[in-house]
Coordinates of N, CA and C in Angstrom, one line a residue:
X1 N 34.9 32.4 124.6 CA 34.8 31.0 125.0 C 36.1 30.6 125.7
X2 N 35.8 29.6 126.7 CA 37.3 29.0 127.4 C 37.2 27.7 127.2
X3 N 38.1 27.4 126.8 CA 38.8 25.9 127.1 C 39.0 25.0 127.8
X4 N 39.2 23.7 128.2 CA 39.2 23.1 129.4 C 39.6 22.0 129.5
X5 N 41.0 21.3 129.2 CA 41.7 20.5 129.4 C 41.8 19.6 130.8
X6 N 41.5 18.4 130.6 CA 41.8 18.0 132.2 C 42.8 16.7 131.6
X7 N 43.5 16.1 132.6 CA 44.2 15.0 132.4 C 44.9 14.9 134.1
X8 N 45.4 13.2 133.8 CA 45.9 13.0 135.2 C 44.8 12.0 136.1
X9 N 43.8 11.4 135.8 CA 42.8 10.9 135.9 C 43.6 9.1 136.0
X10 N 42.7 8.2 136.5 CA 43.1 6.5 136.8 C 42.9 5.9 137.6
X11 N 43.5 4.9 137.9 CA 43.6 3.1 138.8 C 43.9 4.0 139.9
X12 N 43.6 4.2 140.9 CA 44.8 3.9 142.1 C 43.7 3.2 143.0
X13 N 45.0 2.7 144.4 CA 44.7 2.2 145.7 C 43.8 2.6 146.6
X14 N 43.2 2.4 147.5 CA 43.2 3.4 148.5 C 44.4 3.4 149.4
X15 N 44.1 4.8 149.9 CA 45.1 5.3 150.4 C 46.5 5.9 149.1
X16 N 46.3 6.1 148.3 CA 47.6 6.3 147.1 C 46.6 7.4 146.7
X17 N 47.4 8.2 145.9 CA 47.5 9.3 145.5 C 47.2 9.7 143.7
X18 N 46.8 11.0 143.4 CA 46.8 11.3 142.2 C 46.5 12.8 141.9
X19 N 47.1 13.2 141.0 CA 47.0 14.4 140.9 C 46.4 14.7 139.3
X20 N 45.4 15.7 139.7 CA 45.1 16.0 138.4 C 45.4 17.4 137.7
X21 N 45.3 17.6 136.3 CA 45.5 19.2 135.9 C 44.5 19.3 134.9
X22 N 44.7 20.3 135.1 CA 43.3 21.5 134.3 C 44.2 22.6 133.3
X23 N 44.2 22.4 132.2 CA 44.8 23.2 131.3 C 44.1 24.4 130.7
X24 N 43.6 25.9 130.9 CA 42.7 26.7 130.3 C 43.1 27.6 128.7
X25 N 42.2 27.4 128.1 CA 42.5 28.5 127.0 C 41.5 29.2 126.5
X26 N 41.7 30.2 125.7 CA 40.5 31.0 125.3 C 40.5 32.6 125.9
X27 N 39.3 32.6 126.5 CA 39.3 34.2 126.3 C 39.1 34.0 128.3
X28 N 40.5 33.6 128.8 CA 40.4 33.6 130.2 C 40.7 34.9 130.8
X29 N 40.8 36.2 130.2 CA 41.6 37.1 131.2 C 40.2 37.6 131.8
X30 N 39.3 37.0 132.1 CA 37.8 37.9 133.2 C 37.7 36.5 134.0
X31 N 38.4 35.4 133.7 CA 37.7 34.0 134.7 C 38.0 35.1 136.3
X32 N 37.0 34.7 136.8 CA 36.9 35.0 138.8 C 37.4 33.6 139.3
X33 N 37.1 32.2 138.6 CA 37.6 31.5 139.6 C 37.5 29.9 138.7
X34 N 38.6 29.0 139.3 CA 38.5 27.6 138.7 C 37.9 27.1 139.8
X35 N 37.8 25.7 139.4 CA 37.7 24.5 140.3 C 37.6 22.9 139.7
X36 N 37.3 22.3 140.5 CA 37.0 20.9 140.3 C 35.8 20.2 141.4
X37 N 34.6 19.6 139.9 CA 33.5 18.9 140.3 C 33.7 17.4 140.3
X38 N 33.0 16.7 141.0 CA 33.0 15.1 140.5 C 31.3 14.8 140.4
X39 N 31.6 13.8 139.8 CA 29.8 13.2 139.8 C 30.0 11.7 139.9
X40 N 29.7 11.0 140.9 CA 29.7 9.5 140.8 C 28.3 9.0 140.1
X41 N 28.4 7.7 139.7 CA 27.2 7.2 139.0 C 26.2 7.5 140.0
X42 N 25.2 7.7 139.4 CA 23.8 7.5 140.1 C 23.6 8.8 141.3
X43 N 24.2 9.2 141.1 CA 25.0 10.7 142.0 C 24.8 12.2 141.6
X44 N 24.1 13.1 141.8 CA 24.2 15.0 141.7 C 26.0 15.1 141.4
X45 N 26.4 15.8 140.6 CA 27.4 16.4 140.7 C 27.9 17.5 141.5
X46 N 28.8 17.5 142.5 CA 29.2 17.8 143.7 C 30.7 19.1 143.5
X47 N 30.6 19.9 144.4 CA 32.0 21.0 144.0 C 33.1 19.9 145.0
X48 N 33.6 20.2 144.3 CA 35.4 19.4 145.8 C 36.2 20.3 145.8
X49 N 36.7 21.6 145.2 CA 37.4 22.9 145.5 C 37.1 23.4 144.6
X50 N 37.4 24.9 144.9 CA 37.5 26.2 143.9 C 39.0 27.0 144.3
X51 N 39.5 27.9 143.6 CA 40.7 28.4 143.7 C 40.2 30.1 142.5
X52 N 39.9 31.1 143.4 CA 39.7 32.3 142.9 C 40.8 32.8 142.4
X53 N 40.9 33.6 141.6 CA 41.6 34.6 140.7 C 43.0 35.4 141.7
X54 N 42.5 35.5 143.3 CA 43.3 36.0 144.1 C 43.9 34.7 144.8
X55 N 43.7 33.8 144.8 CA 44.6 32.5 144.6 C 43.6 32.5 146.4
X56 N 42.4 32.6 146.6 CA 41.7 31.8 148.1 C 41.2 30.8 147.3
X57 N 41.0 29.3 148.4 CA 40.7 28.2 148.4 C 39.8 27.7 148.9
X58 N 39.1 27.1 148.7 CA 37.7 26.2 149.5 C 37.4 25.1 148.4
X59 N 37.0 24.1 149.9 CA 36.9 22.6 149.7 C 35.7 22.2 150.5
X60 N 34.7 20.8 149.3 CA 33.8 20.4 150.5 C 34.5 20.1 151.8
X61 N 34.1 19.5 153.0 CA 34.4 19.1 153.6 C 34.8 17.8 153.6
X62 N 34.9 16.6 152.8 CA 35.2 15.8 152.9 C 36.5 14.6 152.0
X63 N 36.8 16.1 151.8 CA 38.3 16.2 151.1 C 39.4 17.1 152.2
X64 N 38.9 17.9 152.8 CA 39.8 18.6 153.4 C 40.6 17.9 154.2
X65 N 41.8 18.3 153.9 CA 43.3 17.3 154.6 C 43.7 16.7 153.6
X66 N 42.9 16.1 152.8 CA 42.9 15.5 152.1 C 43.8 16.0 150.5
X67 N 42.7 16.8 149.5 CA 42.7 17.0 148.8 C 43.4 18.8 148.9
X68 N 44.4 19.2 147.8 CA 44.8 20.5 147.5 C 44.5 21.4 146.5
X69 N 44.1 22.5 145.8 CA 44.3 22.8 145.0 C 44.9 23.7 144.9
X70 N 45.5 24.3 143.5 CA 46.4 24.7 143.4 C 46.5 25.3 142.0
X71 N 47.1 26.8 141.5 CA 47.1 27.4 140.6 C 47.7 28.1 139.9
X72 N 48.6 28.2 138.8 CA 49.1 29.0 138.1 C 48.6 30.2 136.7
X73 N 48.7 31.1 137.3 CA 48.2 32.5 136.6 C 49.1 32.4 135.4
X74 N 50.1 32.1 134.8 CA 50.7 32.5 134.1 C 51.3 31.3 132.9
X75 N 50.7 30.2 133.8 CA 50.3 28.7 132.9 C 48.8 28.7 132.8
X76 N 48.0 29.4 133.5 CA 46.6 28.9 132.9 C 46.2 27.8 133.4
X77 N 46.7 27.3 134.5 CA 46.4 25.4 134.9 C 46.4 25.9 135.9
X78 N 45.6 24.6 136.5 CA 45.0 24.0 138.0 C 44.9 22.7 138.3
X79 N 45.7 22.8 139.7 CA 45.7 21.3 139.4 C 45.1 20.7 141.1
X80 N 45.0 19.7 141.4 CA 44.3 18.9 142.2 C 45.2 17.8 142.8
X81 N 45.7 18.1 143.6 CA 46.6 16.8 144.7 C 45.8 15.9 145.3
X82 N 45.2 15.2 145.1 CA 44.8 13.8 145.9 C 45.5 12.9 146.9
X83 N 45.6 13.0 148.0 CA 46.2 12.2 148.8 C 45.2 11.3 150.1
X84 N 45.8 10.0 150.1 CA 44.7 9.6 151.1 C 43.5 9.3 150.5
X85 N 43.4 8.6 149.3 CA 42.1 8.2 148.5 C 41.5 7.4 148.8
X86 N 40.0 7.4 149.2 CA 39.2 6.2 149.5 C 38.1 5.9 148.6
X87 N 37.7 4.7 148.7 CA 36.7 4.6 147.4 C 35.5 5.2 147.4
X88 N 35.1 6.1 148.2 CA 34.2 7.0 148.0 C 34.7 8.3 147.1
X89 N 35.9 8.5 146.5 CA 36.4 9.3 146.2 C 36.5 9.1 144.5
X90 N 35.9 7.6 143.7 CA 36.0 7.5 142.9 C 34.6 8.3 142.0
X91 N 34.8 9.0 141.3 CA 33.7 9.5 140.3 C 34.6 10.0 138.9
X92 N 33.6 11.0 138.5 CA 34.4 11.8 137.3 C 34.8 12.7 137.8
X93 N 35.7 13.4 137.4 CA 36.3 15.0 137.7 C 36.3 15.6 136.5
X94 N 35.7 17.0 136.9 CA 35.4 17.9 136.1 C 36.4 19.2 136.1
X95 N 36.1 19.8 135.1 CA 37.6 20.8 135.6 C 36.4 21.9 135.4
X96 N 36.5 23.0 136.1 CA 35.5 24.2 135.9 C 35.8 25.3 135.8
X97 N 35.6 26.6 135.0 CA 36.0 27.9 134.9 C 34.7 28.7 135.4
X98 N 35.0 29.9 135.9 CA 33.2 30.4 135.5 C 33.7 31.9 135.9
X99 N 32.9 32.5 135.2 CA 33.0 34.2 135.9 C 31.4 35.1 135.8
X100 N 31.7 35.8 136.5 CA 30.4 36.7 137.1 C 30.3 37.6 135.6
X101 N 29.0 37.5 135.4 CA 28.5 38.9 134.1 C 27.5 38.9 134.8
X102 N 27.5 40.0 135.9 CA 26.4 40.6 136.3 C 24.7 40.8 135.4
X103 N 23.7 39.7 135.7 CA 23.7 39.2 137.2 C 23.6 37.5 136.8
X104 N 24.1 37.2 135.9 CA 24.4 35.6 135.7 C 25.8 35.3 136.0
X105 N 26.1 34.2 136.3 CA 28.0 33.5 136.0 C 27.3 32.4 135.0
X106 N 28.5 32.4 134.6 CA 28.5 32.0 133.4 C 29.9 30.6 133.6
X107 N 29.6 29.7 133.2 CA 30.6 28.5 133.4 C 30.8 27.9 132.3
X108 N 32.0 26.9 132.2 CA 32.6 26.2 131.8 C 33.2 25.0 132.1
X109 N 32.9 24.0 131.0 CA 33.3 22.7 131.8 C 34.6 21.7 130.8
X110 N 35.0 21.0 131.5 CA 36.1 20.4 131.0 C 35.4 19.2 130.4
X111 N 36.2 18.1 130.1 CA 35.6 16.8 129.5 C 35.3 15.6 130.4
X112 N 35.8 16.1 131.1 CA 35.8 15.4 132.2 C 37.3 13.7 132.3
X113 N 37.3 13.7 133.9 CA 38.6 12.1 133.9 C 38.3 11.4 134.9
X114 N 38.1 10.3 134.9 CA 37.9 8.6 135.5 C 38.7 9.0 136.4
X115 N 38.5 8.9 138.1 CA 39.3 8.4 139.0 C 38.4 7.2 139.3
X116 N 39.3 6.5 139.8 CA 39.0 4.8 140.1 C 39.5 4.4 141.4
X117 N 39.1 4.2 142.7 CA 39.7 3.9 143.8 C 39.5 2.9 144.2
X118 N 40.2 1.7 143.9 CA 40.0 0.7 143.9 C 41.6 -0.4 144.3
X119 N 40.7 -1.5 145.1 CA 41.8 -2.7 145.7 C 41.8 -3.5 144.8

């Protein structure tokens, strides 16, 4: 089993910033890759980056420029630079682990944290 701490979640402006982290524990030495989901109300739950095991990145499109992520192998965390927030960018964030057991992946979710973008 893995673990999945998130924190770093809140109020901000638009246009202001937040960063989040993803803390992992458990039995991570096979994870292939983290990331971070959001789901706004009334909304499908959506990917906004992943960050693989060989440290490549990918982002929807409508974070890019925007949003970073970012990872430490040896802390076990991930974390999410938010810059340039607009209120479409308010949902939950999810912190995500998952790895391939041929022929399922197999995932993991965090508890999720409130961003709020709001005047």
């Amino acid at each position: 089993q893995v673990q999945l701490v998130e924190s770093g979640g809140g109020l901000v402006q638009p246009g202001g910033s937040l960063r989040l982290s993803c803390a992992a524990s458990g039995s991570i030495f096979n994870i292939d890759a983290m990331g971070w989901y959001r789901q706004a109300p009334g909304k499908e739950r959506e990917l906004v980056a992943t960050i693989t095991s060989a440290g490549s990145t990918n982002y929807r499109d409508s974070v890019k420029g925007r949003f970073t992520i970012s990872g430490d192998n040896a802390q076990n965390t991930v974390w999410l630079q938010m810059n340039n927030l607009k209120p479409e960018d308010t949902a939950v964030y999810y912190c995500n682990a998952f790895r391939i057991q041929s022929p399922v992946r197999i995932d993991y979710w965090g508890q999720g944290t409130q961003v709020t973008v709001s005047s």
